[in-house]
Amino acid sequence: MVVSLAGSSDEGEPAATAATTEEEEEEEESMEEPLNMGPPSHDQPLLAAEAAGEDSAVRLRAHHELMVTHVPTLAVPPELELRDPAMGVWTRQTVPRGTRYGPFRGKWIPEPLDLRYAWEVRVLGSGIRGFVDASTEFGNWLKLVRSTNQSEAQNVRPLLLAGQ
């Protein structure tokens, strides 16, 4: 699956609120905003090691549980960045409408294992609905794009190309 920006996204702004004319652009104040995917709505906290860009981190959690985490091996494009825990993927500069990122690696399933790492996909007019779940995938920064249930805040969308 490839992710396509639903609208142009100015530096630090979601595409959904990007100005459409030069006058509006001059009037708009630049606010930093994350990239937001559609439902389900769950914030995904990043480990500090992930936010710092380390390749992997081993963390000892409460109850002596050993947890190994990996930062995505696919490089985050230079116009985007991963921020501190729970902040997701943000723009650093203007990202034009139609820009594509991907692939989003995951497994197609009827219900996700973890909503924080799954994107719902509906094929219009077909009744086909499912989730591409990246819960068990390492190496895909796209799974860290935050989700939202507010349609006006959505500025990225999944795009299936050649069945992927």
Tab-separated table of N, CA and C in Angstrom:
chain	number	residue	atom	x	y	z
A	1	MET	N	0.841	-1.166	0.000
A	1	MET	CA	0.000	0.000	0.000
A	1	MET	C	0.887	1.229	0.000
A	2	VAL	N	0.466	2.222	-0.724
A	2	VAL	CA	1.160	3.494	-0.806
A	2	VAL	C	0.282	4.533	-0.131
A	3	VAL	N	0.897	5.499	0.531
A	3	VAL	CA	0.151	6.572	1.182
A	3	VAL	C	0.249	7.803	0.309
A	4	SER	N	-0.863	8.455	0.084
A	4	SER	CA	-0.914	9.644	-0.751
A	4	SER	C	-1.450	10.798	0.080
A	5	LEU	N	-0.817	11.966	-0.031
A	5	LEU	CA	-1.322	13.129	0.690
A	5	LEU	C	-2.615	13.588	0.047
A	6	ALA	N	-3.602	13.838	0.877
A	6	ALA	CA	-4.918	14.245	0.392
A	6	ALA	C	-4.918	15.686	-0.085
A	7	GLY	N	-3.974	16.479	0.361
A	7	GLY	CA	-3.855	17.871	-0.051
A	7	GLY	C	-2.432	18.303	0.172
A	8	SER	N	-2.051	19.471	-0.325
A	8	SER	CA	-0.688	19.913	-0.085
A	8	SER	C	-0.535	20.205	1.393
A	9	SER	N	0.655	20.011	1.901
A	9	SER	CA	0.884	20.220	3.323
A	9	SER	C	2.060	21.156	3.502
A	10	ASP	N	1.796	22.351	4.043
A	10	ASP	CA	2.866	23.296	4.304
A	10	ASP	C	3.661	22.840	5.506
A	11	GLU	N	4.854	23.394	5.638
A	11	GLU	CA	5.715	23.030	6.746
A	11	GLU	C	4.964	23.163	8.052
A	12	GLY	N	4.931	22.077	8.806
A	12	GLY	CA	4.293	22.096	10.102
A	12	GLY	C	2.787	22.152	10.064
A	13	GLU	N	2.160	21.996	8.907
A	13	GLU	CA	0.706	22.052	8.808
A	13	GLU	C	0.176	20.767	8.208
A	14	PRO	N	-1.038	20.398	8.582
A	14	PRO	CA	-1.663	19.274	7.899
A	14	PRO	C	-2.180	19.742	6.548
A	15	ALA	N	-2.259	18.833	5.583
A	15	ALA	CA	-2.726	19.206	4.249
A	15	ALA	C	-4.141	19.750	4.281
A	16	ALA	N	-4.967	19.242	5.179
A	16	ALA	CA	-6.373	19.638	5.214
A	16	ALA	C	-6.545	21.119	5.509
A	17	THR	N	-5.550	21.760	6.143
A	17	THR	CA	-5.695	23.172	6.463
A	17	THR	C	-4.770	24.052	5.631
A	18	ALA	N	-4.094	23.477	4.644
A	18	ALA	CA	-3.190	24.274	3.825
A	18	ALA	C	-3.992	25.283	3.009
A	19	ALA	N	-3.463	26.491	2.866
A	19	ALA	CA	-4.153	27.533	2.112
A	19	ALA	C	-4.195	27.176	0.633
A	20	THR	N	-5.238	27.658	-0.065
A	20	THR	CA	-5.388	27.325	-1.477
A	20	THR	C	-5.071	28.491	-2.402
A	21	THR	N	-4.997	29.710	-1.887
A	21	THR	CA	-4.635	30.854	-2.718
A	21	THR	C	-3.477	31.580	-2.064
A	22	GLU	N	-2.805	32.432	-2.858
A	22	GLU	CA	-1.677	33.178	-2.311
A	22	GLU	C	-2.110	34.092	-1.172
A	23	GLU	N	-3.293	34.738	-1.309
A	23	GLU	CA	-3.787	35.619	-0.251
A	23	GLU	C	-4.026	34.835	1.031
A	24	GLU	N	-4.642	33.665	0.893
A	24	GLU	CA	-4.890	32.847	2.079
A	24	GLU	C	-3.578	32.397	2.698
A	25	GLU	N	-2.578	32.085	1.841
A	25	GLU	CA	-1.288	31.647	2.360
A	25	GLU	C	-0.637	32.740	3.190
A	26	GLU	N	-0.747	34.000	2.722
A	26	GLU	CA	-0.157	35.108	3.459
A	26	GLU	C	-0.866	35.325	4.787
A	27	GLU	N	-2.189	35.096	4.815
A	27	GLU	CA	-2.957	35.304	6.033
A	27	GLU	C	-2.756	34.181	7.042
A	28	GLU	N	-2.476	32.982	6.552
A	28	GLU	CA	-2.334	31.828	7.438
A	28	GLU	C	-1.053	31.944	8.257
A	29	GLU	N	-1.140	31.668	9.533
A	29	GLU	CA	0.045	31.574	10.360
A	29	GLU	C	0.486	30.128	10.359
A	30	SER	N	1.790	29.921	10.280
A	30	SER	CA	2.306	28.555	10.228
A	30	SER	C	2.212	27.909	11.603
A	31	MET	N	1.436	26.849	11.681
A	31	MET	CA	1.326	26.065	12.908
A	31	MET	C	1.834	24.675	12.604
A	32	GLU	N	2.581	24.100	13.509
A	32	GLU	CA	3.067	22.755	13.291
A	32	GLU	C	1.959	21.767	13.578
A	33	GLU	N	1.723	20.863	12.661
A	33	GLU	CA	0.679	19.856	12.776
A	33	GLU	C	1.220	18.526	12.284
A	34	PRO	N	0.683	17.436	12.793
A	34	PRO	CA	1.129	16.119	12.350
A	34	PRO	C	0.406	15.678	11.090
A	35	LEU	N	0.975	14.669	10.415
A	35	LEU	CA	0.232	13.983	9.367
A	35	LEU	C	-0.794	13.125	10.072
A	36	ASN	N	-2.013	13.099	9.581
A	36	ASN	CA	-3.086	12.348	10.229
A	36	ASN	C	-3.754	11.414	9.247
A	37	MET	N	-3.835	10.162	9.617
A	37	MET	CA	-4.517	9.136	8.852
A	37	MET	C	-5.926	9.026	9.389
A	38	GLY	N	-6.855	8.471	8.612
A	38	GLY	CA	-8.227	8.287	9.050
A	38	GLY	C	-8.340	7.293	10.185
A	39	PRO	N	-9.592	6.917	10.562
A	39	PRO	CA	-9.835	6.043	11.703
A	39	PRO	C	-9.005	4.775	11.615
A	40	PRO	N	-8.758	4.087	12.681
A	40	PRO	CA	-9.185	4.313	14.042
A	40	PRO	C	-8.328	5.361	14.736
A	41	SER	N	-8.840	5.952	15.810
A	41	SER	CA	-8.158	7.038	16.484
A	41	SER	C	-7.455	6.564	17.745
A	42	HIS	N	-6.160	6.433	17.646
A	42	HIS	CA	-5.345	6.057	18.796
A	42	HIS	C	-3.995	6.715	18.642
A	43	ASP	N	-3.511	7.367	19.685
A	43	ASP	CA	-2.174	7.940	19.645
A	43	ASP	C	-1.165	6.828	19.829
A	44	GLN	N	-0.070	6.917	19.117
A	44	GLN	CA	0.970	5.909	19.216
A	44	GLN	C	2.201	6.524	19.857
A	45	PRO	N	2.508	6.137	21.096
A	45	PRO	CA	3.724	6.664	21.701
A	45	PRO	C	4.955	5.997	21.110
A	46	LEU	N	5.946	6.795	20.766
A	46	LEU	CA	7.227	6.267	20.321
A	46	LEU	C	8.120	6.121	21.536
A	47	LEU	N	8.982	5.152	21.514
A	47	LEU	CA	9.988	5.077	22.561
A	47	LEU	C	10.984	6.201	22.320
A	48	ALA	N	11.606	6.682	23.362
A	48	ALA	CA	12.568	7.767	23.223
A	48	ALA	C	13.666	7.388	22.242
A	49	ALA	N	14.084	6.131	22.253
A	49	ALA	CA	15.122	5.676	21.328
A	49	ALA	C	14.653	5.793	19.887
A	50	GLU	N	13.383	5.511	19.639
A	50	GLU	CA	12.848	5.633	18.288
A	50	GLU	C	12.816	7.089	17.867
A	51	ALA	N	12.360	7.949	18.757
A	51	ALA	CA	12.283	9.370	18.439
A	51	ALA	C	13.667	9.940	18.167
A	52	ALA	N	14.678	9.402	18.841
A	52	ALA	CA	16.043	9.870	18.648
A	52	ALA	C	16.661	9.304	17.377
A	53	GLY	N	15.976	8.359	16.734
A	53	GLY	CA	16.469	7.820	15.484
A	53	GLY	C	17.432	6.660	15.637
A	54	GLU	N	17.513	6.064	16.792
A	54	GLU	CA	18.382	4.912	16.957
A	54	GLU	C	17.843	3.748	16.145
A	55	ASP	N	18.747	2.865	15.689
A	55	ASP	CA	18.322	1.726	14.877
A	55	ASP	C	17.527	0.722	15.680
A	56	SER	N	17.880	0.503	16.913
A	56	SER	CA	17.098	-0.407	17.744
A	56	SER	C	17.362	-0.049	19.196
A	57	ALA	N	16.496	-0.514	20.053
A	57	ALA	CA	16.654	-0.243	21.476
A	57	ALA	C	16.162	-1.440	22.251
A	58	VAL	N	16.832	-1.723	23.329
A	58	VAL	CA	16.377	-2.779	24.218
A	58	VAL	C	15.973	-2.082	25.504
A	59	ARG	N	14.754	-2.277	25.910
A	59	ARG	CA	14.217	-1.612	27.097
A	59	ARG	C	13.797	-2.650	28.116
A	60	LEU	N	14.120	-2.403	29.349
A	60	LEU	CA	13.670	-3.267	30.426
A	60	LEU	C	12.463	-2.591	31.051
A	61	ARG	N	11.316	-3.249	30.981
A	61	ARG	CA	10.076	-2.684	31.492
A	61	ARG	C	9.788	-3.237	32.880
A	62	ALA	N	8.728	-2.703	33.481
A	62	ALA	CA	8.291	-3.192	34.789
A	62	ALA	C	8.062	-4.691	34.719
A	63	HIS	N	8.160	-5.345	35.810
A	63	HIS	CA	7.984	-6.790	35.927
A	63	HIS	C	9.070	-7.561	35.182
A	64	HIS	N	10.200	-6.925	34.942
A	64	HIS	CA	11.350	-7.566	34.308
A	64	HIS	C	11.041	-8.113	32.922
A	65	GLU	N	10.138	-7.475	32.229
A	65	GLU	CA	9.801	-7.886	30.870
A	65	GLU	C	10.784	-7.224	29.919
A	66	LEU	N	11.428	-8.002	29.101
A	66	LEU	CA	12.378	-7.476	28.134
A	66	LEU	C	11.634	-7.177	26.843
A	67	MET	N	11.752	-5.953	26.381
A	67	MET	CA	11.068	-5.569	25.159
A	67	MET	C	12.103	-5.035	24.177
A	68	VAL	N	12.138	-5.593	22.988
A	68	VAL	CA	13.046	-5.131	21.952
A	68	VAL	C	12.214	-4.374	20.930
A	69	THR	N	12.639	-3.168	20.617
A	69	THR	CA	11.918	-2.386	19.622
A	69	THR	C	12.874	-2.030	18.497
A	70	HIS	N	12.311	-1.774	17.349
A	70	HIS	CA	13.110	-1.412	16.181
A	70	HIS	C	12.520	-0.174	15.539
A	71	VAL	N	13.388	0.723	15.141
A	71	VAL	CA	12.953	1.864	14.361
A	71	VAL	C	12.833	1.379	12.922
A	72	PRO	N	11.879	1.881	12.197
A	72	PRO	CA	11.717	1.456	10.818
A	72	PRO	C	13.007	1.532	10.019
A	73	THR	N	13.258	0.495	9.213
A	73	THR	CA	14.463	0.482	8.401
A	73	THR	C	14.302	1.306	7.134
A	74	LEU	N	13.059	1.543	6.705
A	74	LEU	CA	12.857	2.439	5.579
A	74	LEU	C	13.080	3.855	6.087
A	75	ALA	N	13.926	4.595	5.405
A	75	ALA	CA	14.263	5.940	5.859
A	75	ALA	C	13.054	6.867	5.772
A	76	VAL	N	12.907	7.699	6.778
A	76	VAL	CA	11.868	8.724	6.760
A	76	VAL	C	12.329	9.779	5.757
A	77	PRO	N	11.485	10.167	4.806
A	77	PRO	CA	11.874	11.176	3.820
A	77	PRO	C	12.320	12.470	4.501
A	78	PRO	N	13.232	13.214	3.875
A	78	PRO	CA	13.782	14.418	4.509
A	78	PRO	C	12.744	15.496	4.810
A	79	GLU	N	11.617	15.506	4.093
A	79	GLU	CA	10.589	16.523	4.349
A	79	GLU	C	9.701	16.166	5.536
A	80	LEU	N	9.917	14.984	6.127
A	80	LEU	CA	9.143	14.524	7.280
A	80	LEU	C	10.077	14.230	8.434
A	81	GLU	N	9.508	14.126	9.641
A	81	GLU	CA	10.316	13.761	10.802
A	81	GLU	C	9.468	13.023	11.823
A	82	LEU	N	10.140	12.165	12.598
A	82	LEU	CA	9.517	11.515	13.748
A	82	LEU	C	9.860	12.368	14.949
A	83	ARG	N	8.872	12.626	15.797
A	83	ARG	CA	9.105	13.448	16.990
A	83	ARG	C	9.044	12.612	18.254
A	84	ASP	N	9.081	13.310	19.432
A	84	ASP	CA	9.071	12.600	20.716
A	84	ASP	C	7.863	11.674	20.836
A	85	PRO	N	7.860	10.926	21.941
A	85	PRO	CA	6.794	9.945	22.145
A	85	PRO	C	5.401	10.527	21.927
A	86	ALA	N	4.568	9.740	21.285
A	86	ALA	CA	3.147	10.029	21.042
A	86	ALA	C	2.896	11.154	20.048
A	87	MET	N	3.915	11.681	19.411
A	87	MET	CA	3.696	12.811	18.504
A	87	MET	C	3.568	12.395	17.048
A	88	GLY	N	4.057	11.241	16.655
A	88	GLY	CA	3.871	10.753	15.297
A	88	GLY	C	4.818	11.349	14.275
A	89	VAL	N	4.361	11.395	13.015
A	89	VAL	CA	5.141	11.875	11.880
A	89	VAL	C	4.662	13.283	11.532
A	90	TRP	N	5.606	14.208	11.384
A	90	TRP	CA	5.293	15.613	11.117
A	90	TRP	C	6.008	16.075	9.853
A	91	THR	N	5.474	17.159	9.238
A	91	THR	CA	6.130	17.746	8.077
A	91	THR	C	7.192	18.741	8.525
A	92	ARG	N	8.279	18.825	7.757
A	92	ARG	CA	9.325	19.824	7.985
A	92	ARG	C	9.210	20.958	6.969
A	93	GLN	N	8.609	20.653	5.834
A	93	GLN	CA	8.479	21.623	4.745
A	93	GLN	C	7.210	21.303	3.974
A	94	THR	N	6.896	22.126	2.992
A	94	THR	CA	5.704	21.903	2.180
A	94	THR	C	5.806	20.564	1.464
A	95	VAL	N	4.733	19.790	1.556
A	95	VAL	CA	4.644	18.509	0.860
A	95	VAL	C	3.469	18.632	-0.105
A	96	PRO	N	3.727	18.564	-1.405
A	96	PRO	CA	2.658	18.770	-2.383
A	96	PRO	C	1.582	17.688	-2.348
A	97	ARG	N	0.366	18.084	-2.687
A	97	ARG	CA	-0.754	17.154	-2.808
A	97	ARG	C	-0.367	16.058	-3.798
A	98	GLY	N	-0.736	14.828	-3.470
A	98	GLY	CA	-0.455	13.700	-4.350
A	98	GLY	C	0.881	13.025	-4.095
A	99	THR	N	1.686	13.566	-3.186
A	99	THR	CA	2.955	12.923	-2.848
A	99	THR	C	2.662	11.541	-2.298
A	100	ARG	N	3.446	10.554	-2.709
A	100	ARG	CA	3.213	9.175	-2.274
A	100	ARG	C	4.389	8.659	-1.467
A	101	TYR	N	4.058	7.932	-0.411
A	101	TYR	CA	5.049	7.267	0.430
A	101	TYR	C	4.665	5.797	0.522
A	102	GLY	N	5.627	4.963	0.651
A	102	GLY	CA	5.288	3.554	0.822
A	102	GLY	C	6.394	2.656	0.331
A	103	PRO	N	6.152	1.425	0.420
A	103	PRO	CA	4.881	0.790	0.757
A	103	PRO	C	4.653	0.716	2.263
A	104	PHE	N	3.387	0.624	2.630
A	104	PHE	CA	2.996	0.378	4.017
A	104	PHE	C	2.934	-1.135	4.160
A	105	ARG	N	3.880	-1.692	4.875
A	105	ARG	CA	3.933	-3.144	5.026
A	105	ARG	C	3.018	-3.582	6.152
A	106	GLY	N	2.211	-4.557	5.865
A	106	GLY	CA	1.304	-5.087	6.866
A	106	GLY	C	0.554	-6.272	6.308
A	107	LYS	N	-0.297	-6.811	7.127
A	107	LYS	CA	-1.079	-7.980	6.749
A	107	LYS	C	-2.542	-7.568	6.624
A	108	TRP	N	-3.200	-8.002	5.541
A	108	TRP	CA	-4.617	-7.706	5.329
A	108	TRP	C	-5.424	-8.643	6.206
A	109	ILE	N	-6.193	-8.070	7.138
A	109	ILE	CA	-7.002	-8.879	8.050
A	109	ILE	C	-8.345	-8.190	8.289
A	110	PRO	N	-9.373	-8.954	8.704
A	110	PRO	CA	-10.687	-8.344	8.931
A	110	PRO	C	-10.726	-7.437	10.157
A	111	GLU	N	-9.987	-7.770	11.203
A	111	GLU	CA	-9.916	-6.949	12.415
A	111	GLU	C	-8.460	-6.844	12.851
A	112	PRO	N	-7.993	-5.651	13.216
A	112	PRO	CA	-6.584	-5.461	13.553
A	112	PRO	C	-6.201	-6.032	14.914
A	113	LEU	N	-4.927	-6.392	15.034
A	113	LEU	CA	-4.386	-6.825	16.319
A	113	LEU	C	-4.218	-5.625	17.242
A	114	ASP	N	-3.750	-4.517	16.697
A	114	ASP	CA	-3.515	-3.295	17.471
A	114	ASP	C	-3.916	-2.111	16.595
A	115	LEU	N	-4.976	-1.417	16.977
A	115	LEU	CA	-5.501	-0.308	16.173
A	115	LEU	C	-4.485	0.811	15.942
A	116	ARG	N	-3.498	0.930	16.820
A	116	ARG	CA	-2.500	1.988	16.656
A	116	ARG	C	-1.656	1.781	15.408
A	117	TYR	N	-1.517	0.529	14.960
A	117	TYR	CA	-0.640	0.214	13.832
A	117	TYR	C	-1.400	-0.272	12.611
A	118	ALA	N	-2.699	-0.111	12.575
A	118	ALA	CA	-3.490	-0.627	11.462
A	118	ALA	C	-4.243	0.494	10.766
A	119	TRP	N	-4.352	0.386	9.466
A	119	TRP	CA	-5.110	1.352	8.689
A	119	TRP	C	-6.296	0.643	8.074
A	120	GLU	N	-7.468	1.230	8.251
A	120	GLU	CA	-8.672	0.672	7.666
A	120	GLU	C	-8.716	1.026	6.184
A	121	VAL	N	-9.083	0.037	5.375
A	121	VAL	CA	-9.191	0.239	3.934
A	121	VAL	C	-10.572	-0.221	3.499
A	122	ARG	N	-11.266	0.648	2.778
A	122	ARG	CA	-12.583	0.316	2.218
A	122	ARG	C	-12.515	0.532	0.716
A	123	VAL	N	-12.996	-0.447	-0.020
A	123	VAL	CA	-13.049	-0.328	-1.473
A	123	VAL	C	-14.453	0.148	-1.816
A	124	LEU	N	-14.561	1.404	-2.236
A	124	LEU	CA	-15.859	2.024	-2.491
A	124	LEU	C	-16.682	1.231	-3.501
A	125	GLY	N	-17.958	1.080	-3.187
A	125	GLY	CA	-18.881	0.418	-4.083
A	125	GLY	C	-18.785	-1.093	-4.118
A	126	SER	N	-17.847	-1.667	-3.378
A	126	SER	CA	-17.670	-3.121	-3.436
A	126	SER	C	-18.074	-3.820	-2.146
A	127	GLY	N	-18.183	-3.051	-1.069
A	127	GLY	CA	-18.467	-3.660	0.225
A	127	GLY	C	-17.243	-4.285	0.871
A	128	ILE	N	-16.090	-4.204	0.201
A	128	ILE	CA	-14.857	-4.772	0.757
A	128	ILE	C	-14.312	-3.814	1.805
A	129	ARG	N	-14.043	-4.352	2.980
A	129	ARG	CA	-13.505	-3.569	4.091
A	129	ARG	C	-12.558	-4.456	4.878
A	130	GLY	N	-11.442	-3.918	5.264
A	130	GLY	CA	-10.492	-4.661	6.074
A	130	GLY	C	-9.433	-3.716	6.601
A	131	PHE	N	-8.424	-4.285	7.210
A	131	PHE	CA	-7.339	-3.500	7.784
A	131	PHE	C	-6.012	-4.014	7.261
A	132	VAL	N	-5.109	-3.098	6.982
A	132	VAL	CA	-3.725	-3.470	6.741
A	132	VAL	C	-3.055	-3.230	8.082
A	133	ASP	N	-2.680	-4.321	8.736
A	133	ASP	CA	-2.177	-4.281	10.106
A	133	ASP	C	-0.661	-4.449	10.113
A	134	ALA	N	0.037	-3.463	10.653
A	134	ALA	CA	1.495	-3.490	10.734
A	134	ALA	C	1.968	-3.752	12.159
A	135	SER	N	1.091	-4.302	13.003
A	135	SER	CA	1.433	-4.540	14.410
A	135	SER	C	2.702	-5.356	14.579
A	136	THR	N	2.902	-6.339	13.731
A	136	THR	CA	4.066	-7.218	13.875
A	136	THR	C	5.180	-6.864	12.905
A	137	GLU	N	5.017	-5.791	12.162
A	137	GLU	CA	6.010	-5.387	11.166
A	137	GLU	C	7.040	-4.443	11.774
A	138	PHE	N	8.288	-4.707	11.480
A	138	PHE	CA	9.362	-3.789	11.827
A	138	PHE	C	9.896	-3.248	10.508
A	139	GLY	N	10.305	-2.016	10.486
A	139	GLY	CA	10.883	-1.465	9.274
A	139	GLY	C	9.930	-0.619	8.462
A	140	ASN	N	8.845	-0.139	9.053
A	140	ASN	CA	7.919	0.704	8.307
A	140	ASN	C	7.521	1.910	9.148
A	141	TRP	N	8.117	3.051	8.878
A	141	TRP	CA	7.816	4.264	9.631
A	141	TRP	C	6.380	4.718	9.410
A	142	LEU	N	5.754	4.308	8.310
A	142	LEU	CA	4.377	4.723	8.037
A	142	LEU	C	3.398	4.259	9.106
A	143	LYS	N	3.736	3.193	9.813
A	143	LYS	CA	2.818	2.731	10.855
A	143	LYS	C	2.766	3.716	12.025
A	144	LEU	N	3.682	4.672	12.058
A	144	LEU	CA	3.712	5.670	13.125
A	144	LEU	C	2.920	6.935	12.784
A	145	VAL	N	2.315	6.976	11.586
A	145	VAL	CA	1.426	8.090	11.243
A	145	VAL	C	0.205	7.976	12.144
A	146	ARG	N	-0.120	9.053	12.844
A	146	ARG	CA	-1.256	9.031	13.771
A	146	ARG	C	-2.566	8.930	13.021
A	147	SER	N	-3.560	8.400	13.696
A	147	SER	CA	-4.882	8.294	13.080
A	147	SER	C	-5.853	9.250	13.764
A	148	THR	N	-6.924	9.570	13.045
A	148	THR	CA	-7.943	10.467	13.574
A	148	THR	C	-9.307	10.042	13.041
A	149	ASN	N	-10.337	10.279	13.826
A	149	ASN	CA	-11.707	10.025	13.383
A	149	ASN	C	-12.339	11.274	12.779
A	150	GLN	N	-11.640	12.394	12.835
A	150	GLN	CA	-12.171	13.654	12.319
A	150	GLN	C	-11.784	13.802	10.848
A	151	SER	N	-12.770	13.731	9.965
A	151	SER	CA	-12.479	13.764	8.529
A	151	SER	C	-11.769	15.050	8.110
A	152	GLU	N	-12.086	16.177	8.755
A	152	GLU	CA	-11.435	17.438	8.391
A	152	GLU	C	-9.961	17.480	8.788
A	153	ALA	N	-9.532	16.620	9.689
A	153	ALA	CA	-8.131	16.573	10.105
A	153	ALA	C	-7.312	15.578	9.294
A	154	GLN	N	-7.966	14.751	8.502
A	154	GLN	CA	-7.251	13.750	7.706
A	154	GLN	C	-6.527	14.425	6.548
A	155	ASN	N	-5.250	14.119	6.403
A	155	ASN	CA	-4.491	14.693	5.299
A	155	ASN	C	-3.645	13.656	4.572
A	156	VAL	N	-3.814	12.402	4.896
A	156	VAL	CA	-3.211	11.307	4.143
A	156	VAL	C	-4.267	10.227	3.965
A	157	ARG	N	-4.089	9.421	2.955
A	157	ARG	CA	-5.030	8.332	2.720
A	157	ARG	C	-4.288	7.149	2.116
A	158	PRO	N	-4.810	5.955	2.351
A	158	PRO	CA	-4.183	4.777	1.743
A	158	PRO	C	-4.547	4.700	0.265
A	159	LEU	N	-3.641	4.181	-0.509
A	159	LEU	CA	-3.851	4.024	-1.934
A	159	LEU	C	-3.340	2.648	-2.315
A	160	LEU	N	-4.225	1.810	-2.810
A	160	LEU	CA	-3.817	0.476	-3.239
A	160	LEU	C	-3.347	0.551	-4.685
A	161	LEU	N	-2.125	0.092	-4.928
A	161	LEU	CA	-1.576	0.051	-6.275
A	161	LEU	C	-1.256	-1.394	-6.618
A	162	ALA	N	-1.814	-1.882	-7.696
A	162	ALA	CA	-1.583	-3.259	-8.147
A	162	ALA	C	-1.840	-4.246	-7.017
A	163	GLY	N	-2.916	-4.009	-6.266
A	163	GLY	CA	-3.283	-4.917	-5.183
A	163	GLY	C	-2.440	-4.790	-3.938
A	164	GLN	N	-1.561	-3.796	-3.893
A	164	GLN	CA	-0.704	-3.622	-2.716
A	164	GLN	C	-0.935	-2.264	-2.091
